[in-house]
Amino acid sequence: MSTLKSIGIVGAGQMGSGIAHVIALGGYDVILNDLEQSRLDQALALIEKNMMRQVGKGAVTESEVNAALSRITPSTELSALANVDLAIEAATENEAIKRQVFENLCKHVAPNAYLATNTSSISITRLAASTDRPEKFIGLHFMNPVPLMKLVEIIRGLATDQATYEMATNLATSLDKTIANSEDFPAFIVNRILMPMINEAIYTLYEGVGTVEAIDTAMKLGANHPMGPLELADFIGLDTCLSIMQVLYEGLADTKYRPCPLLVKYVEAGWLGRKTQRGFYDYRNGAPKPTR
Ligand code: NAD
């Protein structure tokens, strides 16, 4: 267990709720923040459902779940994070939004509180520069779904100090996660490798090389991937996939990272994958059906 007691999480989407889940089960107090109460209500319902699924599998007991749920305090106000030891930002993958979150957060949290971001791709050094404490700022990149995925990527910005790095590694270890250290380059390790593969799968669809089903079947059975790349893109969120490709394209200034126009079109349509019930598959009625 680390020395942290109370942890704030900003953004209660797929990742913020998953991070709240593991952190509350890990024995920490959690203040979960989002813009709207409805988002927080959805997040709490999802956390409870997923924890009860773990009870069904014998991974945790019902009394541990009840104790964990009672440790989570939802709030739409950032002022509720005034006493946290660490705030983890898990808001939408958009640099302007994240910078605004950190500027506002710094007005509310104590001067000695640590700050972390769950960004999939954006420069830790640049986000740290939007705060009043770049030395206490770090990238803590959990994987989706957080309760099941073992990895946490840890990314130090240029100014991150050793105490902050140790805080982050102690926290991840206390949550029974395995750490991979990454330097602060666009999309770090996992998404630098994964996202161009997903983007290439979307080009393969765009050029008519294969259908949605053929591409996913090919990669599941031909490369032994547990999910096909288009299914995985829907799972991650197509808006997040596009943002990561844009960060790679702009950050590395190489045309090989050009986001596929079909990915852009799906995001423009608001077909963002599972979270909006439609992406490369339609999830609205029973078994997912390909949308092209
Ligand atoms: P999401 O769309 O499910 O959730 C984002 C949440 O942030 C929403 O609930 C939104 O209301 C909230 N939000 C936006 N602006 C806010 C603000 N100013 N204050 C408070 N809340 C705000 O997205 P997600 O998939 O949970 O991704 C969140 C972050 O985690 C992104 O940085 C993403 O890159 C990263 N991430 C995502 C995955 C994945 O597989 N989806 C994996 C690892 C990391």
XYZ file of C-alpha atoms and ligand atoms in Angstrom:
336
model
C 0.000 0.000 0.000
C 1.278 3.452 -0.776
C 1.089 6.445 1.590
C -1.792 7.941 -0.381
C -5.181 8.020 1.341
C -7.553 9.940 -0.861
C -7.466 10.011 -4.672
C -9.501 12.262 -6.958
C -10.489 11.171 -10.471
C -11.611 13.721 -13.056
C -13.728 12.181 -15.832
C -16.073 9.281 -15.083
C -16.255 7.663 -18.536
C -15.058 4.151 -19.343
C -11.579 4.784 -17.936
C -12.420 7.036 -14.981
C -14.990 4.518 -13.739
C -12.549 1.620 -14.189
C -9.801 3.492 -12.323
C -12.251 4.374 -9.518
C -13.208 0.676 -9.346
C -9.668 -0.643 -8.782
C -8.593 2.234 -6.547
C -11.632 1.865 -4.240
C -11.121 -1.919 -4.051
C -7.461 -1.180 -3.313
C -8.539 0.529 -0.069
C -8.210 4.200 -1.076
C -10.915 6.850 -0.748
C -12.064 8.089 -4.157
C -13.647 11.392 -5.166
C -15.073 10.873 -8.655
C -15.751 13.992 -10.715
C -17.503 14.587 -14.051
C -19.367 17.452 -15.649
C -22.845 16.012 -15.202
C -24.560 14.065 -12.433
C -25.981 11.635 -15.025
C -22.420 10.602 -15.991
C -21.586 9.964 -12.340
C -24.778 7.940 -11.824
C -23.916 5.807 -14.873
C -20.353 5.330 -13.630
C -21.455 4.222 -10.143
C -23.987 1.770 -11.603
C -21.290 0.322 -13.891
C -18.764 0.032 -11.066
C -21.278 -1.817 -8.885
C -22.245 -4.164 -11.740
C -18.599 -4.954 -12.528
C -17.680 -5.470 -8.863
C -20.627 -7.848 -8.404
C -19.401 -9.774 -11.451
C -16.077 -10.180 -9.623
C -17.988 -11.469 -6.570
C -19.623 -14.041 -8.868
C -16.167 -15.206 -9.935
C -14.960 -15.427 -6.333
C -12.327 -12.698 -6.850
C -13.713 -10.461 -4.061
C -16.353 -10.791 -1.338
C -19.620 -8.909 -1.154
C -18.512 -7.128 2.022
C -15.306 -5.955 0.270
C -17.482 -4.598 -2.543
C -19.789 -2.784 -0.120
C -16.792 -1.250 1.655
C -15.249 -0.195 -1.686
C -18.484 1.359 -2.936
C -18.844 3.321 0.303
C -15.361 4.770 -0.286
C -16.423 6.409 -3.600
C -17.851 9.934 -3.355
C -19.244 11.353 -6.611
C -19.238 15.115 -7.213
C -19.725 17.473 -10.151
C -17.614 20.100 -8.322
C -13.815 20.149 -8.537
C -13.789 21.775 -5.084
C -14.696 18.301 -3.719
C -11.072 17.325 -4.544
C -9.652 19.885 -2.068
C -8.175 17.228 0.258
C -6.950 14.568 -2.160
C -3.314 13.420 -2.076
C -3.384 12.668 -5.807
C -5.708 13.702 -8.641
C -5.856 11.510 -11.760
C -7.291 13.145 -14.873
C -9.242 10.743 -17.141
C -11.282 13.229 -19.195
C -11.808 13.177 -22.962
C -8.648 12.720 -25.087
C -8.360 16.361 -26.125
C -5.443 18.556 -25.137
C -7.479 21.758 -24.700
C -9.939 19.972 -22.372
C -7.132 18.420 -20.329
C -5.212 21.694 -19.997
C -8.385 23.409 -18.776
C -9.005 20.592 -16.261
C -5.479 20.976 -14.843
C -5.661 24.772 -14.672
C -8.928 24.479 -12.712
C -7.660 21.587 -10.570
C -4.631 23.559 -9.407
C -6.992 26.163 -7.909
C -8.634 23.516 -5.705
C -6.140 20.832 -4.671
C -3.544 21.306 -1.915
C -0.107 22.616 -3.049
C 1.558 19.297 -2.157
C -0.973 17.068 -3.984
C 0.328 15.008 -6.890
C -1.239 15.245 -10.356
C -1.460 12.463 -12.941
C -3.011 12.033 -16.368
C -4.395 8.889 -17.967
C -3.863 10.310 -21.471
C -3.242 7.726 -24.195
C -1.013 9.915 -26.301
C -0.605 13.583 -25.337
C 2.761 14.945 -24.148
C 3.141 14.637 -20.371
C 5.685 17.464 -20.398
C 3.245 19.806 -22.168
C 0.316 18.928 -19.864
C 2.600 19.341 -16.832
C 3.488 22.827 -18.063
C -0.185 23.825 -17.748
C 0.036 23.205 -13.974
C 1.765 25.039 -11.111
C 3.729 21.844 -10.185
C 5.324 20.098 -13.190
C 7.690 18.214 -10.847
C 4.688 16.556 -9.140
C 3.050 15.575 -12.453
C 3.179 12.147 -14.130
C 1.544 9.952 -16.789
C -0.302 6.994 -15.282
C -1.751 5.130 -18.267
C -4.197 2.412 -17.234
C -5.528 -0.028 -19.840
C -9.168 -0.759 -20.697
C -10.931 -2.544 -18.960
C -8.966 -1.396 -15.900
C -10.099 -4.158 -13.490
C -8.914 -6.877 -15.904
C -5.842 -5.428 -17.600
C -2.568 -5.932 -15.720
C -0.527 -3.145 -17.285
C 0.038 0.452 -16.233
C 2.377 2.500 -18.414
C 4.251 5.120 -16.389
C 5.539 8.168 -18.218
C 7.729 10.834 -16.640
C 7.650 14.361 -18.041
C 10.828 16.387 -18.329
C 10.334 17.879 -14.845
C 8.824 14.877 -12.977
C 10.769 14.277 -9.743
C 11.797 10.958 -8.205
C 9.262 11.165 -5.333
C 6.427 11.481 -7.858
C 7.722 8.517 -9.850
C 7.936 6.442 -6.649
C 4.397 7.500 -5.648
C 3.136 6.306 -9.050
C 4.983 2.974 -8.997
C 3.880 2.292 -5.392
C 0.272 3.034 -6.298
C 0.311 0.784 -9.389
C 2.014 -2.019 -7.467
C -0.492 -1.735 -4.605
C -3.261 -2.240 -7.186
C -1.542 -5.451 -8.325
C -0.603 -3.958 -11.705
C 2.585 -4.500 -13.685
C 4.499 -1.405 -14.787
C 6.074 -0.599 -18.132
C 8.125 2.613 -18.159
C 7.842 4.727 -21.280
C 9.649 7.869 -22.340
C 7.475 10.886 -23.115
C 7.015 10.530 -26.891
C 3.669 10.671 -28.748
C 1.339 7.786 -27.722
C 4.097 6.201 -25.553
C 4.626 2.438 -26.122
C 1.262 0.652 -26.303
C -0.556 3.086 -28.583
C 2.512 3.902 -30.697
C 2.369 0.264 -31.783
C -1.339 -0.611 -31.443
C -3.017 2.430 -32.986
C -1.236 2.382 -36.394
C -2.320 -1.279 -36.635
C -5.952 -0.314 -35.953
C -5.682 2.618 -38.399
C -4.293 0.229 -41.040
C -7.236 -2.125 -40.428
C -9.592 0.806 -41.099
C -7.660 1.590 -44.344
C -8.055 -2.074 -45.277
C -11.825 -1.663 -44.877
C -11.798 1.748 -46.651
C -9.979 0.326 -49.682
C -12.330 -2.666 -49.862
C -9.653 -5.255 -49.196
C -12.014 -6.972 -46.762
C -15.326 -6.556 -44.959
C -15.554 -5.726 -41.242
C -16.129 -9.412 -40.502
C -13.313 -10.625 -42.768
C -10.779 -8.193 -41.252
C -11.650 -9.076 -37.663
C -11.789 -12.819 -38.354
C -8.463 -12.641 -40.211
C -6.669 -10.963 -37.323
C -8.290 -13.083 -34.590
C -7.568 -16.413 -36.246
C -4.578 -15.405 -38.367
C -2.604 -13.411 -35.809
C -4.130 -14.933 -32.665
C -5.438 -11.570 -31.395
C -8.205 -11.959 -28.774
C -10.254 -9.210 -30.478
C -10.297 -8.091 -34.112
C -8.879 -4.577 -34.725
C -12.254 -3.060 -35.670
C -13.962 -4.633 -32.671
C -11.115 -3.289 -30.533
C -11.432 0.201 -32.075
C -15.136 0.219 -31.103
C -14.183 -0.923 -27.613
C -11.583 1.850 -27.169
C -13.848 4.554 -28.683
C -13.379 5.877 -32.230
C -12.992 9.481 -31.010
C -10.099 8.355 -28.780
C -8.548 6.376 -31.687
C -8.739 9.437 -33.959
C -7.244 11.740 -31.321
C -4.332 9.352 -30.795
C -3.658 9.129 -34.558
C -3.720 12.940 -34.779
C -1.208 13.193 -31.921
C 1.064 10.647 -33.684
C 0.673 12.377 -37.074
C 1.392 15.850 -35.743
C 3.884 14.857 -33.044
C 6.080 12.694 -35.272
C 5.454 14.682 -38.496
C 5.324 11.506 -40.581
C 2.598 10.756 -43.162
C 2.591 7.092 -42.208
C 0.417 8.095 -39.216
C -2.262 9.829 -41.365
C -5.679 9.026 -39.814
C -7.854 7.036 -42.227
C -10.636 9.240 -43.719
C -13.158 6.516 -42.853
C -12.229 6.824 -39.168
C -12.764 10.597 -39.443
C -16.164 10.004 -41.053
C -17.365 7.665 -38.294
C -16.343 10.186 -35.632
C -18.077 13.003 -37.549
C -21.254 10.881 -37.604
C -21.036 10.456 -33.820
C -20.629 6.699 -34.314
C -17.970 6.345 -31.631
C -18.212 2.581 -31.004
C -19.672 0.784 -28.014
C -20.106 3.901 -25.913
C -22.635 5.316 -28.434
C -23.977 1.865 -29.433
C -22.676 2.206 -33.016
C -19.282 2.155 -34.689
C -17.878 -0.484 -37.028
C -20.570 -2.648 -35.427
C -24.141 -1.830 -34.390
C -24.734 -2.894 -30.764
C -28.334 -1.740 -30.432
C -30.133 -5.056 -30.952
C -28.571 -8.198 -29.523
C -25.526 -9.621 -31.320
C -23.268 -6.877 -32.849
C -23.854 -6.418 -36.598
C -21.235 -4.891 -38.948
C -22.226 -1.411 -40.165
C -20.528 -1.827 -43.586
P -14.994 8.587 -22.287
O -15.490 9.356 -23.463
O -15.653 7.284 -21.938
O -15.044 9.480 -20.942
C -14.553 10.788 -20.857
C -15.295 11.466 -19.693
O -14.664 12.717 -19.423
C -16.772 11.760 -20.015
O -17.602 11.197 -19.004
C -16.824 13.280 -20.018
O -18.067 13.801 -19.555
C -15.692 13.623 -19.060
N -15.200 14.994 -19.165
C -14.941 15.711 -20.289
N -14.518 16.945 -19.948
C -14.504 17.005 -18.588
C -14.166 18.009 -17.648
N -13.790 19.221 -18.047
N -14.281 17.722 -16.336
C -14.685 16.496 -15.911
N -15.000 15.493 -16.769
C -14.912 15.751 -18.088
O -13.431 8.383 -22.537
P -12.452 7.271 -21.911
O -12.374 6.135 -22.854
O -12.827 7.053 -20.486
O -11.054 8.033 -21.999
C -10.636 8.940 -20.983
C -9.126 9.106 -21.059
O -8.501 7.819 -20.873
C -8.612 9.655 -22.388
O -7.485 10.457 -22.148
C -8.203 8.382 -23.127
O -7.220 8.590 -24.108
C -7.656 7.556 -21.976
N -7.618 6.100 -22.198
C -8.640 5.486 -22.874
C -8.576 4.110 -23.083
C -9.680 3.384 -23.811
O -9.497 2.229 -24.206
N -10.841 3.990 -24.006
C -7.500 3.372 -22.582
C -6.489 4.030 -21.863
C -6.558 5.400 -21.687
